[in-house]
Amino acid sequence: MATRTDAPTRREQILKEAARLFAERGFHGVGVDEIGAAVGISGPGLYRHFAGKDAMLAELLVGISGQLLTGAKRRLAEAEGADGAGGPAPEAVLDSLIEGHIDFALDDRPLITLHDRELDRLRDSDRKMVRQLQRQYVELWVSVVRRVYPGLGEPSARSAVHSVFGLLNSTPHLGRPGSLPGRATTAALLHRMARGRSRRRPTGRRARPAVRDPRPSGRYARDRHGRLPHNGWHADNRDTQPRRTRRTPGPHPHRGRRGHPRENNLSHYRKLANGDRNYWLGLELGDRWTDEQDVLAVMAERAGVNDDPEYRYGQDTIDPS
């Protein structure tokens, strides 16, 4: 999220090219020599600036998380200063936050791809730092959204904020830069859509309709196996009998959105973090996730579950799409 007008330093040039190459070809698909060639220095020359690729990756992901938080705080402070003692209009503050995130989403697309693919390669300490900065960034947004929409509860506001982030962070998938409208047009479109997402209030869990017994009553009622009694069928009453229709094939029942009891999900995350291999899905996780909150954050990001640690009971929805 660059607002500087002066020339980037050599270190910044290296990070920019490393992010581009890592996003295009993967962390392990890029060598130090290739990064050096992209900025016009030898591979060994990079070690004067970084200890290696791992250090570059850590600085990229921790750095952008810190920049987003710092930028949001700066925009909030600027809005408060501009409006004097009366305080800024909440709508203006929210618009400023959205504009800042749109700048990041349009100008730093490789970092979004890098975060999605390579976050798990960071050391535990760096990964926890990223998560901590991200949580602070989310909570800052939540406080502003609730000022704009006072009737919105905290869990609903947090869900709305994550929905906005999901929208804006989809820019790497919008297509090639040449196929998109101009930057100003794209930014304005994203802004309108983000305001729509932040305005939408989640309605919560829908009430289940009353279960109705599909079997007819009376003389021609079916038994518990769905069979008609032998003495209830003859040619004259065929049109009055309920007909069994063949179900039209639909989506696979285990694909797409699925509801799960929240308490079960939290129990599974806790067991995974505590090293229970039955919940490692055959993977060798080692000490990658030892914090239940980190597991919850990953599931919120990758599978769409509610990221609020205080939400412990009710329905949780997994939506990998």
PDB file of C-alpha atoms in Angstrom:
ATOM      1  CA  MET A   1       0.000   0.000   0.000  1.00  0.00           C
ATOM      2  CA  ALA A   2       2.324   2.673  -1.230  1.00  0.00           C
ATOM      3  CA  THR A   3       1.683   6.384  -0.862  1.00  0.00           C
ATOM      4  CA  ARG A   4       5.303   7.476  -1.240  1.00  0.00           C
ATOM      5  CA  THR A   5       6.467   9.464  -4.233  1.00  0.00           C
ATOM      6  CA  ASP A   6      10.231   9.106  -3.749  1.00  0.00           C
ATOM      7  CA  ALA A   7      12.206   6.310  -5.399  1.00  0.00           C
ATOM      8  CA  PRO A   8      12.061   2.928  -3.631  1.00  0.00           C
ATOM      9  CA  THR A   9      15.164   1.698  -1.865  1.00  0.00           C
ATOM     10  CA  ARG A  10      17.054  -1.360  -3.055  1.00  0.00           C
ATOM     11  CA  ARG A  11      15.512  -3.381  -0.231  1.00  0.00           C
ATOM     12  CA  GLU A  12      12.013  -2.349  -1.312  1.00  0.00           C
ATOM     13  CA  GLN A  13      12.802  -3.232  -4.925  1.00  0.00           C
ATOM     14  CA  ILE A  14      13.917  -6.700  -3.848  1.00  0.00           C
ATOM     15  CA  LEU A  15      10.738  -7.244  -1.834  1.00  0.00           C
ATOM     16  CA  LYS A  16       8.525  -6.093  -4.693  1.00  0.00           C
ATOM     17  CA  GLU A  17      10.129  -8.454  -7.200  1.00  0.00           C
ATOM     18  CA  ALA A  18      10.207 -11.306  -4.701  1.00  0.00           C
ATOM     19  CA  ALA A  19       6.471 -10.876  -4.080  1.00  0.00           C
ATOM     20  CA  ARG A  20       5.747 -10.899  -7.809  1.00  0.00           C
ATOM     21  CA  LEU A  21       7.846 -13.996  -8.476  1.00  0.00           C
ATOM     22  CA  PHE A  22       6.575 -15.894  -5.418  1.00  0.00           C
ATOM     23  CA  ALA A  23       2.977 -15.161  -6.446  1.00  0.00           C
ATOM     24  CA  GLU A  24       3.537 -16.239 -10.047  1.00  0.00           C
ATOM     25  CA  ARG A  25       5.595 -19.400  -9.477  1.00  0.00           C
ATOM     26  CA  GLY A  26       5.347 -20.300  -5.809  1.00  0.00           C
ATOM     27  CA  PHE A  27       7.843 -19.865  -3.008  1.00  0.00           C
ATOM     28  CA  HIS A  28       9.829 -23.003  -3.863  1.00  0.00           C
ATOM     29  CA  GLY A  29       9.683 -22.287  -7.595  1.00  0.00           C
ATOM     30  CA  VAL A  30      11.871 -19.198  -7.325  1.00  0.00           C
ATOM     31  CA  GLY A  31      15.594 -19.083  -6.603  1.00  0.00           C
ATOM     32  CA  VAL A  32      17.666 -16.335  -5.027  1.00  0.00           C
ATOM     33  CA  ASP A  33      19.511 -15.811  -8.319  1.00  0.00           C
ATOM     34  CA  GLU A  34      16.226 -15.123 -10.137  1.00  0.00           C
ATOM     35  CA  ILE A  35      15.191 -12.517  -7.581  1.00  0.00           C
ATOM     36  CA  GLY A  36      18.605 -10.890  -7.878  1.00  0.00           C
ATOM     37  CA  ALA A  37      18.404 -10.832 -11.665  1.00  0.00           C
ATOM     38  CA  ALA A  38      14.997  -9.145 -11.483  1.00  0.00           C
ATOM     39  CA  VAL A  39      16.508  -6.184  -9.611  1.00  0.00           C
ATOM     40  CA  GLY A  40      19.838  -6.155 -11.437  1.00  0.00           C
ATOM     41  CA  ILE A  41      22.148  -7.610  -8.795  1.00  0.00           C
ATOM     42  CA  SER A  42      23.755 -11.005  -8.297  1.00  0.00           C
ATOM     43  CA  GLY A  43      22.089 -13.654  -6.207  1.00  0.00           C
ATOM     44  CA  PRO A  44      24.765 -13.567  -3.491  1.00  0.00           C
ATOM     45  CA  GLY A  45      24.355  -9.787  -3.396  1.00  0.00           C
ATOM     46  CA  LEU A  46      20.885 -10.281  -1.967  1.00  0.00           C
ATOM     47  CA  TYR A  47      22.361 -11.630   1.239  1.00  0.00           C
ATOM     48  CA  ARG A  48      23.595  -8.137   2.072  1.00  0.00           C
ATOM     49  CA  HIS A  49      19.923  -7.214   2.463  1.00  0.00           C
ATOM     50  CA  PHE A  50      18.216 -10.454   3.565  1.00  0.00           C
ATOM     51  CA  ALA A  51      19.295 -13.666   5.233  1.00  0.00           C
ATOM     52  CA  GLY A  52      17.398 -15.658   2.602  1.00  0.00           C
ATOM     53  CA  LYS A  53      14.022 -16.258   0.986  1.00  0.00           C
ATOM     54  CA  ASP A  54      12.382 -17.063   4.316  1.00  0.00           C
ATOM     55  CA  ALA A  55      13.343 -13.646   5.630  1.00  0.00           C
ATOM     56  CA  MET A  56      11.892 -11.992   2.513  1.00  0.00           C
ATOM     57  CA  LEU A  57       8.622 -13.889   2.886  1.00  0.00           C
ATOM     58  CA  ALA A  58       8.350 -12.944   6.560  1.00  0.00           C
ATOM     59  CA  GLU A  59       9.000  -9.273   5.895  1.00  0.00           C
ATOM     60  CA  LEU A  60       6.480  -9.240   3.058  1.00  0.00           C
ATOM     61  CA  LEU A  61       3.605 -10.797   5.021  1.00  0.00           C
ATOM     62  CA  VAL A  62       4.298  -9.264   8.424  1.00  0.00           C
ATOM     63  CA  GLY A  63       5.095  -5.960   6.735  1.00  0.00           C
ATOM     64  CA  ILE A  64       1.876  -5.638   4.753  1.00  0.00           C
ATOM     65  CA  SER A  65      -0.235  -6.585   7.784  1.00  0.00           C
ATOM     66  CA  GLY A  66       1.479  -3.851   9.766  1.00  0.00           C
ATOM     67  CA  GLN A  67       1.101  -1.345   6.926  1.00  0.00           C
ATOM     68  CA  LEU A  68      -2.635  -1.987   6.648  1.00  0.00           C
ATOM     69  CA  LEU A  69      -3.114  -1.443  10.382  1.00  0.00           C
ATOM     70  CA  THR A  70      -0.892   1.658  10.466  1.00  0.00           C
ATOM     71  CA  GLY A  71      -2.619   3.090   7.405  1.00  0.00           C
ATOM     72  CA  ALA A  72      -6.070   2.526   8.920  1.00  0.00           C
ATOM     73  CA  LYS A  73      -5.036   4.244  12.166  1.00  0.00           C
ATOM     74  CA  ARG A  74      -3.586   7.148  10.184  1.00  0.00           C
ATOM     75  CA  ARG A  75      -6.783   7.563   8.162  1.00  0.00           C
ATOM     76  CA  LEU A  76      -8.837   7.501  11.337  1.00  0.00           C
ATOM     77  CA  ALA A  77      -6.596  10.125  12.950  1.00  0.00           C
ATOM     78  CA  GLU A  78      -6.712  12.310   9.835  1.00  0.00           C
ATOM     79  CA  ALA A  79     -10.514  12.131   9.740  1.00  0.00           C
ATOM     80  CA  GLU A  80     -10.735  13.089  13.406  1.00  0.00           C
ATOM     81  CA  GLY A  81      -8.350  16.002  12.901  1.00  0.00           C
ATOM     82  CA  ALA A  82     -10.154  17.277   9.819  1.00  0.00           C
ATOM     83  CA  ASP A  83     -13.531  17.439  11.518  1.00  0.00           C
ATOM     84  CA  GLY A  84     -12.359  19.285  14.623  1.00  0.00           C
ATOM     85  CA  ALA A  85     -13.904  18.969  18.044  1.00  0.00           C
ATOM     86  CA  GLY A  86     -17.199  17.668  16.696  1.00  0.00           C
ATOM     87  CA  GLY A  87     -15.548  14.467  15.550  1.00  0.00           C
ATOM     88  CA  PRO A  88     -15.613  12.945  12.077  1.00  0.00           C
ATOM     89  CA  ALA A  89     -18.749  11.679  10.422  1.00  0.00           C
ATOM     90  CA  PRO A  90     -18.721   7.875  10.768  1.00  0.00           C
ATOM     91  CA  GLU A  91     -19.687   7.498   7.099  1.00  0.00           C
ATOM     92  CA  ALA A  92     -16.624   9.496   6.038  1.00  0.00           C
ATOM     93  CA  VAL A  93     -14.339   7.389   8.242  1.00  0.00           C
ATOM     94  CA  LEU A  94     -15.726   4.167   6.778  1.00  0.00           C
ATOM     95  CA  ASP A  95     -15.305   5.498   3.242  1.00  0.00           C
ATOM     96  CA  SER A  96     -11.686   6.364   4.048  1.00  0.00           C
ATOM     97  CA  LEU A  97     -10.996   2.854   5.373  1.00  0.00           C
ATOM     98  CA  ILE A  98     -12.539   1.317   2.264  1.00  0.00           C
ATOM     99  CA  GLU A  99     -10.449   3.557   0.005  1.00  0.00           C
ATOM    100  CA  GLY A 100      -7.277   2.525   1.835  1.00  0.00           C
ATOM    101  CA  HIS A 101      -8.009  -1.174   1.480  1.00  0.00           C
ATOM    102  CA  ILE A 102      -8.915  -0.734  -2.184  1.00  0.00           C
ATOM    103  CA  ASP A 103      -5.520   0.900  -2.763  1.00  0.00           C
ATOM    104  CA  PHE A 104      -3.892  -2.175  -1.266  1.00  0.00           C
ATOM    105  CA  ALA A 105      -6.122  -4.601  -3.182  1.00  0.00           C
ATOM    106  CA  LEU A 106      -5.385  -2.964  -6.544  1.00  0.00           C
ATOM    107  CA  ASP A 107      -1.708  -2.081  -6.068  1.00  0.00           C
ATOM    108  CA  ASP A 108      -0.460  -5.104  -4.107  1.00  0.00           C
ATOM    109  CA  ARG A 109      -2.249  -8.069  -5.666  1.00  0.00           C
ATOM    110  CA  PRO A 110       0.810 -10.350  -5.436  1.00  0.00           C
ATOM    111  CA  LEU A 111       0.773  -9.964  -1.657  1.00  0.00           C
ATOM    112  CA  ILE A 112      -2.831 -11.195  -1.500  1.00  0.00           C
ATOM    113  CA  THR A 113      -1.893 -14.286  -3.505  1.00  0.00           C
ATOM    114  CA  LEU A 114       1.214 -14.750  -1.383  1.00  0.00           C
ATOM    115  CA  HIS A 115      -0.780 -14.572   1.838  1.00  0.00           C
ATOM    116  CA  ASP A 116      -3.274 -17.166   0.607  1.00  0.00           C
ATOM    117  CA  ARG A 117      -0.618 -19.641  -0.530  1.00  0.00           C
ATOM    118  CA  GLU A 118       2.442 -19.182   1.636  1.00  0.00           C
ATOM    119  CA  LEU A 119       1.346 -17.957   5.081  1.00  0.00           C
ATOM    120  CA  ASP A 120       1.807 -21.428   6.550  1.00  0.00           C
ATOM    121  CA  ARG A 121       5.506 -21.366   5.612  1.00  0.00           C
ATOM    122  CA  LEU A 122       6.256 -18.635   8.145  1.00  0.00           C
ATOM    123  CA  ARG A 123       7.796 -19.403  11.494  1.00  0.00           C
ATOM    124  CA  ASP A 124       5.275 -19.659  14.323  1.00  0.00           C
ATOM    125  CA  SER A 125       6.311 -16.317  15.779  1.00  0.00           C
ATOM    126  CA  ASP A 126       5.940 -14.514  12.451  1.00  0.00           C
ATOM    127  CA  ARG A 127       2.641 -16.203  11.667  1.00  0.00           C
ATOM    128  CA  LYS A 128       1.248 -15.249  15.071  1.00  0.00           C
ATOM    129  CA  MET A 129       2.391 -11.676  14.512  1.00  0.00           C
ATOM    130  CA  VAL A 130       0.508 -11.585  11.199  1.00  0.00           C
ATOM    131  CA  ARG A 131      -2.630 -12.910  12.892  1.00  0.00           C
ATOM    132  CA  GLN A 132      -2.322 -10.431  15.739  1.00  0.00           C
ATOM    133  CA  LEU A 133      -1.984  -7.470  13.374  1.00  0.00           C
ATOM    134  CA  GLN A 134      -4.891  -8.715  11.278  1.00  0.00           C
ATOM    135  CA  ARG A 135      -7.146  -9.039  14.321  1.00  0.00           C
ATOM    136  CA  GLN A 136      -6.363  -5.471  15.355  1.00  0.00           C
ATOM    137  CA  TYR A 137      -7.118  -4.311  11.822  1.00  0.00           C
ATOM    138  CA  VAL A 138     -10.449  -6.160  11.821  1.00  0.00           C
ATOM    139  CA  GLU A 139     -11.455  -4.757  15.219  1.00  0.00           C
ATOM    140  CA  LEU A 140     -10.697  -1.209  14.080  1.00  0.00           C
ATOM    141  CA  TRP A 141     -13.036  -1.731  11.131  1.00  0.00           C
ATOM    142  CA  VAL A 142     -15.690  -3.298  13.362  1.00  0.00           C
ATOM    143  CA  SER A 143     -15.708  -0.280  15.678  1.00  0.00           C
ATOM    144  CA  VAL A 144     -16.187   2.080  12.723  1.00  0.00           C
ATOM    145  CA  VAL A 145     -18.922  -0.051  11.121  1.00  0.00           C
ATOM    146  CA  ARG A 146     -20.856  -0.103  14.402  1.00  0.00           C
ATOM    147  CA  ARG A 147     -20.645   3.678  14.593  1.00  0.00           C
ATOM    148  CA  VAL A 148     -22.157   3.901  11.120  1.00  0.00           C
ATOM    149  CA  TYR A 149     -24.827   1.267  11.918  1.00  0.00           C
ATOM    150  CA  PRO A 150     -25.479   1.523  15.690  1.00  0.00           C
ATOM    151  CA  GLY A 151     -28.098  -1.225  15.649  1.00  0.00           C
ATOM    152  CA  LEU A 152     -25.634  -3.788  14.321  1.00  0.00           C
ATOM    153  CA  GLY A 153     -24.368  -6.289  16.869  1.00  0.00           C
ATOM    154  CA  GLU A 154     -20.656  -6.982  17.175  1.00  0.00           C
ATOM    155  CA  PRO A 155     -20.733 -10.497  15.637  1.00  0.00           C
ATOM    156  CA  SER A 156     -22.808  -9.221  12.706  1.00  0.00           C
ATOM    157  CA  ALA A 157     -20.480  -6.253  12.210  1.00  0.00           C
ATOM    158  CA  ARG A 158     -17.464  -8.546  12.240  1.00  0.00           C
ATOM    159  CA  SER A 159     -19.084 -10.828   9.674  1.00  0.00           C
ATOM    160  CA  ALA A 160     -19.818  -7.817   7.484  1.00  0.00           C
ATOM    161  CA  VAL A 161     -16.198  -6.667   7.722  1.00  0.00           C
ATOM    162  CA  HIS A 162     -14.893 -10.091   6.712  1.00  0.00           C
ATOM    163  CA  SER A 163     -17.366 -10.088   3.840  1.00  0.00           C
ATOM    164  CA  VAL A 164     -15.939  -6.766   2.629  1.00  0.00           C
ATOM    165  CA  PHE A 165     -12.378  -8.106   2.904  1.00  0.00           C
ATOM    166  CA  GLY A 166     -13.374 -11.183   0.920  1.00  0.00           C
ATOM    167  CA  LEU A 167     -14.784  -8.953  -1.809  1.00  0.00           C
ATOM    168  CA  LEU A 168     -11.845  -6.548  -2.001  1.00  0.00           C
ATOM    169  CA  ASN A 169      -9.178  -9.245  -1.681  1.00  0.00           C
ATOM    170  CA  SER A 170     -10.595 -11.048  -4.710  1.00  0.00           C
ATOM    171  CA  THR A 171      -8.782  -8.632  -7.045  1.00  0.00           C
ATOM    172  CA  PRO A 172      -6.113 -11.206  -8.047  1.00  0.00           C
ATOM    173  CA  HIS A 173      -8.947 -13.184  -9.646  1.00  0.00           C
ATOM    174  CA  LEU A 174     -10.527 -10.306 -11.588  1.00  0.00           C
ATOM    175  CA  GLY A 175      -8.524 -11.035 -14.716  1.00  0.00           C
ATOM    176  CA  ARG A 176      -5.495  -9.633 -16.396  1.00  0.00           C
ATOM    177  CA  PRO A 177      -4.880  -5.923 -15.827  1.00  0.00           C
ATOM    178  CA  GLY A 178      -5.377  -5.107 -19.509  1.00  0.00           C
ATOM    179  CA  SER A 179      -8.843  -6.705 -19.517  1.00  0.00           C
ATOM    180  CA  LEU A 180     -10.177  -4.552 -16.674  1.00  0.00           C
ATOM    181  CA  PRO A 181     -11.592  -1.028 -16.836  1.00  0.00           C
ATOM    182  CA  GLY A 182      -9.373   1.820 -15.693  1.00  0.00           C
ATOM    183  CA  ARG A 183      -8.102   1.876 -12.132  1.00  0.00           C
ATOM    184  CA  ALA A 184     -10.429   4.717 -11.098  1.00  0.00           C
ATOM    185  CA  THR A 185     -13.462   2.916 -12.527  1.00  0.00           C
ATOM    186  CA  THR A 186     -12.518  -0.360 -10.842  1.00  0.00           C
ATOM    187  CA  ALA A 187     -11.894   1.396  -7.534  1.00  0.00           C
ATOM    188  CA  ALA A 188     -15.262   3.166  -7.681  1.00  0.00           C
ATOM    189  CA  LEU A 189     -17.048  -0.106  -8.465  1.00  0.00           C
ATOM    190  CA  LEU A 190     -15.331  -1.902  -5.581  1.00  0.00           C
ATOM    191  CA  HIS A 191     -16.200   0.972  -3.267  1.00  0.00           C
ATOM    192  CA  ARG A 192     -19.900   0.811  -4.116  1.00  0.00           C
ATOM    193  CA  MET A 193     -19.954  -2.944  -3.651  1.00  0.00           C
ATOM    194  CA  ALA A 194     -18.069  -2.714  -0.342  1.00  0.00           C
ATOM    195  CA  ARG A 195     -20.562  -0.206   1.032  1.00  0.00           C
ATOM    196  CA  GLY A 196     -23.326  -2.579   0.060  1.00  0.00           C
ATOM    197  CA  ARG A 197     -21.621  -5.451   1.868  1.00  0.00           C
ATOM    198  CA  SER A 198     -20.975  -3.406   5.018  1.00  0.00           C
ATOM    199  CA  ARG A 199     -24.574  -2.192   5.037  1.00  0.00           C
ATOM    200  CA  ARG A 200     -26.025  -5.681   4.833  1.00  0.00           C
ATOM    201  CA  ARG A 201     -26.998  -7.035   8.191  1.00  0.00           C
ATOM    202  CA  PRO A 202     -26.737 -10.809   8.554  1.00  0.00           C
ATOM    203  CA  THR A 203     -30.131 -12.146   9.520  1.00  0.00           C
ATOM    204  CA  GLY A 204     -28.745 -14.985  11.577  1.00  0.00           C
ATOM    205  CA  ARG A 205     -30.040 -18.515  11.656  1.00  0.00           C
ATOM    206  CA  ARG A 206     -33.332 -19.042   9.922  1.00  0.00           C
ATOM    207  CA  ALA A 207     -36.137 -20.690  11.821  1.00  0.00           C
ATOM    208  CA  ARG A 208     -36.812 -24.201  10.645  1.00  0.00           C
ATOM    209  CA  PRO A 209     -40.226 -24.731   9.125  1.00  0.00           C
ATOM    210  CA  ALA A 210     -42.490 -27.149  10.914  1.00  0.00           C
ATOM    211  CA  VAL A 211     -41.966 -30.697   9.713  1.00  0.00           C
ATOM    212  CA  ARG A 212     -45.026 -31.894   7.880  1.00  0.00           C
ATOM    213  CA  ASP A 213     -45.834 -35.552   7.534  1.00  0.00           C
ATOM    214  CA  PRO A 214     -45.926 -36.149   3.753  1.00  0.00           C
ATOM    215  CA  ARG A 215     -48.093 -39.225   4.113  1.00  0.00           C
ATOM    216  CA  PRO A 216     -51.805 -38.705   3.464  1.00  0.00           C
ATOM    217  CA  SER A 217     -54.296 -39.705   6.088  1.00  0.00           C
ATOM    218  CA  GLY A 218     -57.469 -41.696   5.730  1.00  0.00           C
ATOM    219  CA  ARG A 219     -58.272 -44.871   3.871  1.00  0.00           C
ATOM    220  CA  TYR A 220     -55.306 -44.678   1.501  1.00  0.00           C
ATOM    221  CA  ALA A 221     -52.658 -43.648   4.010  1.00  0.00           C
ATOM    222  CA  ARG A 222     -49.248 -45.215   3.470  1.00  0.00           C
ATOM    223  CA  ASP A 223     -47.552 -47.165   6.206  1.00  0.00           C
ATOM    224  CA  ARG A 224     -44.222 -46.178   7.789  1.00  0.00           C
ATOM    225  CA  HIS A 225     -42.377 -47.747   4.841  1.00  0.00           C
ATOM    226  CA  GLY A 226     -44.288 -45.632   2.314  1.00  0.00           C
ATOM    227  CA  ARG A 227     -46.418 -48.566   1.089  1.00  0.00           C
ATOM    228  CA  LEU A 228     -50.132 -48.451   0.357  1.00  0.00           C
ATOM    229  CA  PRO A 229     -52.323 -51.054   2.038  1.00  0.00           C
ATOM    230  CA  HIS A 230     -53.426 -53.883  -0.250  1.00  0.00           C
ATOM    231  CA  ASN A 231     -57.087 -53.131   0.256  1.00  0.00           C
ATOM    232  CA  GLY A 232     -56.688 -49.474  -0.647  1.00  0.00           C
ATOM    233  CA  TRP A 233     -55.766 -49.745  -4.285  1.00  0.00           C
ATOM    234  CA  HIS A 234     -57.951 -50.401  -7.260  1.00  0.00           C
ATOM    235  CA  ALA A 235     -58.370 -48.971 -10.700  1.00  0.00           C
ATOM    236  CA  ASP A 236     -61.052 -46.441  -9.756  1.00  0.00           C
ATOM    237  CA  ASN A 237     -58.990 -44.555  -7.236  1.00  0.00           C
ATOM    238  CA  ARG A 238     -55.611 -44.377  -8.955  1.00  0.00           C
ATOM    239  CA  ASP A 239     -55.921 -40.643  -9.623  1.00  0.00           C
ATOM    240  CA  THR A 240     -56.631 -39.960  -5.978  1.00  0.00           C
ATOM    241  CA  GLN A 241     -53.525 -41.688  -4.718  1.00  0.00           C
ATOM    242  CA  PRO A 242     -50.375 -39.692  -3.988  1.00  0.00           C
ATOM    243  CA  ARG A 243     -47.780 -40.566  -6.590  1.00  0.00           C
ATOM    244  CA  ARG A 244     -44.168 -41.091  -5.788  1.00  0.00           C
ATOM    245  CA  THR A 245     -42.046 -38.913  -8.042  1.00  0.00           C
ATOM    246  CA  ARG A 246     -38.472 -39.609  -8.880  1.00  0.00           C
ATOM    247  CA  ARG A 247     -36.170 -37.046  -7.326  1.00  0.00           C
ATOM    248  CA  THR A 248     -34.372 -34.881  -9.862  1.00  0.00           C
ATOM    249  CA  PRO A 249     -30.626 -35.285  -9.422  1.00  0.00           C
ATOM    250  CA  GLY A 250     -29.183 -32.189  -7.761  1.00  0.00           C
ATOM    251  CA  PRO A 251     -25.890 -31.061  -6.292  1.00  0.00           C
ATOM    252  CA  HIS A 252     -23.919 -33.559  -4.294  1.00  0.00           C
ATOM    253  CA  PRO A 253     -25.158 -33.348  -0.686  1.00  0.00           C
ATOM    254  CA  HIS A 254     -21.602 -32.918   0.652  1.00  0.00           C
ATOM    255  CA  ARG A 255     -20.558 -30.049  -1.616  1.00  0.00           C
ATOM    256  CA  GLY A 256     -20.932 -26.327  -1.070  1.00  0.00           C
ATOM    257  CA  ARG A 257     -22.325 -24.773   2.118  1.00  0.00           C
ATOM    258  CA  ARG A 258     -22.808 -27.132   5.042  1.00  0.00           C
ATOM    259  CA  GLY A 259     -24.129 -26.463   8.519  1.00  0.00           C
ATOM    260  CA  HIS A 260     -22.271 -27.813  11.526  1.00  0.00           C
ATOM    261  CA  PRO A 261     -22.812 -27.443  15.273  1.00  0.00           C
ATOM    262  CA  ARG A 262     -20.447 -24.691  16.419  1.00  0.00           C
ATOM    263  CA  GLU A 263     -19.445 -26.515  19.602  1.00  0.00           C
ATOM    264  CA  ASN A 264     -18.294 -29.528  17.553  1.00  0.00           C
ATOM    265  CA  ASN A 265     -16.152 -27.346  15.287  1.00  0.00           C
ATOM    266  CA  LEU A 266     -14.470 -25.594  18.220  1.00  0.00           C
ATOM    267  CA  SER A 267     -13.803 -28.961  19.843  1.00  0.00           C
ATOM    268  CA  HIS A 268     -12.109 -30.200  16.667  1.00  0.00           C
ATOM    269  CA  TYR A 269      -9.964 -27.047  16.394  1.00  0.00           C
ATOM    270  CA  ARG A 270      -8.907 -27.449  20.017  1.00  0.00           C
ATOM    271  CA  LYS A 271      -7.938 -31.092  19.535  1.00  0.00           C
ATOM    272  CA  LEU A 272      -5.993 -30.259  16.385  1.00  0.00           C
ATOM    273  CA  ALA A 273      -4.084 -27.526  18.232  1.00  0.00           C
ATOM    274  CA  ASN A 274      -3.407 -29.905  21.138  1.00  0.00           C
ATOM    275  CA  GLY A 275      -1.708 -32.374  18.802  1.00  0.00           C
ATOM    276  CA  ASP A 276      -4.443 -34.968  18.405  1.00  0.00           C
ATOM    277  CA  ARG A 277      -3.384 -36.715  15.192  1.00  0.00           C
ATOM    278  CA  ASN A 278      -6.926 -37.934  14.554  1.00  0.00           C
ATOM    279  CA  TYR A 279      -7.683 -34.365  13.466  1.00  0.00           C
ATOM    280  CA  TRP A 280      -4.576 -33.813  11.316  1.00  0.00           C
ATOM    281  CA  LEU A 281      -6.279 -35.385   8.272  1.00  0.00           C
ATOM    282  CA  GLY A 282      -3.228 -37.492   7.527  1.00  0.00           C
ATOM    283  CA  LEU A 283      -0.924 -34.440   7.333  1.00  0.00           C
ATOM    284  CA  GLU A 284       2.251 -33.859   9.285  1.00  0.00           C
ATOM    285  CA  LEU A 285       1.501 -30.523  10.935  1.00  0.00           C
ATOM    286  CA  GLY A 286       4.215 -30.699  13.594  1.00  0.00           C
ATOM    287  CA  ASP A 287       4.001 -27.589  15.759  1.00  0.00           C
ATOM    288  CA  ARG A 288       2.587 -25.458  12.944  1.00  0.00           C
ATOM    289  CA  TRP A 289      -0.728 -24.830  14.748  1.00  0.00           C
ATOM    290  CA  THR A 290      -0.555 -25.020  18.528  1.00  0.00           C
ATOM    291  CA  ASP A 291      -2.945 -22.153  19.210  1.00  0.00           C
ATOM    292  CA  GLU A 292      -6.672 -22.813  18.954  1.00  0.00           C
ATOM    293  CA  GLN A 293      -7.249 -19.192  17.895  1.00  0.00           C
ATOM    294  CA  ASP A 294      -4.855 -19.604  14.958  1.00  0.00           C
ATOM    295  CA  VAL A 295      -6.779 -22.671  13.790  1.00  0.00           C
ATOM    296  CA  LEU A 296     -10.046 -20.733  14.066  1.00  0.00           C
ATOM    297  CA  ALA A 297      -8.557 -17.824  12.092  1.00  0.00           C
ATOM    298  CA  VAL A 298      -7.409 -20.162   9.311  1.00  0.00           C
ATOM    299  CA  MET A 299     -10.825 -21.844   9.148  1.00  0.00           C
ATOM    300  CA  ALA A 300     -12.548 -18.447   9.022  1.00  0.00           C
ATOM    301  CA  GLU A 301     -10.310 -17.368   6.160  1.00  0.00           C
ATOM    302  CA  ARG A 302     -10.280 -20.605   4.163  1.00  0.00           C
ATOM    303  CA  ALA A 303     -13.696 -22.134   4.946  1.00  0.00           C
ATOM    304  CA  GLY A 304     -15.878 -19.171   5.864  1.00  0.00           C
ATOM    305  CA  VAL A 305     -16.748 -20.123   9.453  1.00  0.00           C
ATOM    306  CA  ASN A 306     -17.528 -17.425  12.031  1.00  0.00           C
ATOM    307  CA  ASP A 307     -14.226 -16.044  13.341  1.00  0.00           C
ATOM    308  CA  ASP A 308     -15.648 -14.785  16.661  1.00  0.00           C
ATOM    309  CA  PRO A 309     -14.087 -16.905  19.476  1.00  0.00           C
ATOM    310  CA  GLU A 310     -17.008 -15.941  21.748  1.00  0.00           C
ATOM    311  CA  TYR A 311     -19.520 -17.568  19.391  1.00  0.00           C
ATOM    312  CA  ARG A 312     -19.614 -21.052  20.928  1.00  0.00           C
ATOM    313  CA  TYR A 313     -23.089 -22.446  20.355  1.00  0.00           C
ATOM    314  CA  GLY A 314     -25.476 -22.673  17.439  1.00  0.00           C
ATOM    315  CA  GLN A 315     -24.950 -23.333  13.774  1.00  0.00           C
ATOM    316  CA  ASP A 316     -21.648 -22.825  11.969  1.00  0.00           C
ATOM    317  CA  THR A 317     -21.475 -22.763   8.182  1.00  0.00           C
ATOM    318  CA  ILE A 318     -18.582 -24.103   6.146  1.00  0.00           C
ATOM    319  CA  ASP A 319     -18.475 -22.551   2.716  1.00  0.00           C
ATOM    320  CA  PRO A 320     -15.133 -23.308   0.929  1.00  0.00           C
ATOM    321  CA  SER A 321     -16.306 -21.442  -2.167  1.00  0.00           C
TER     322      SER A 321
END
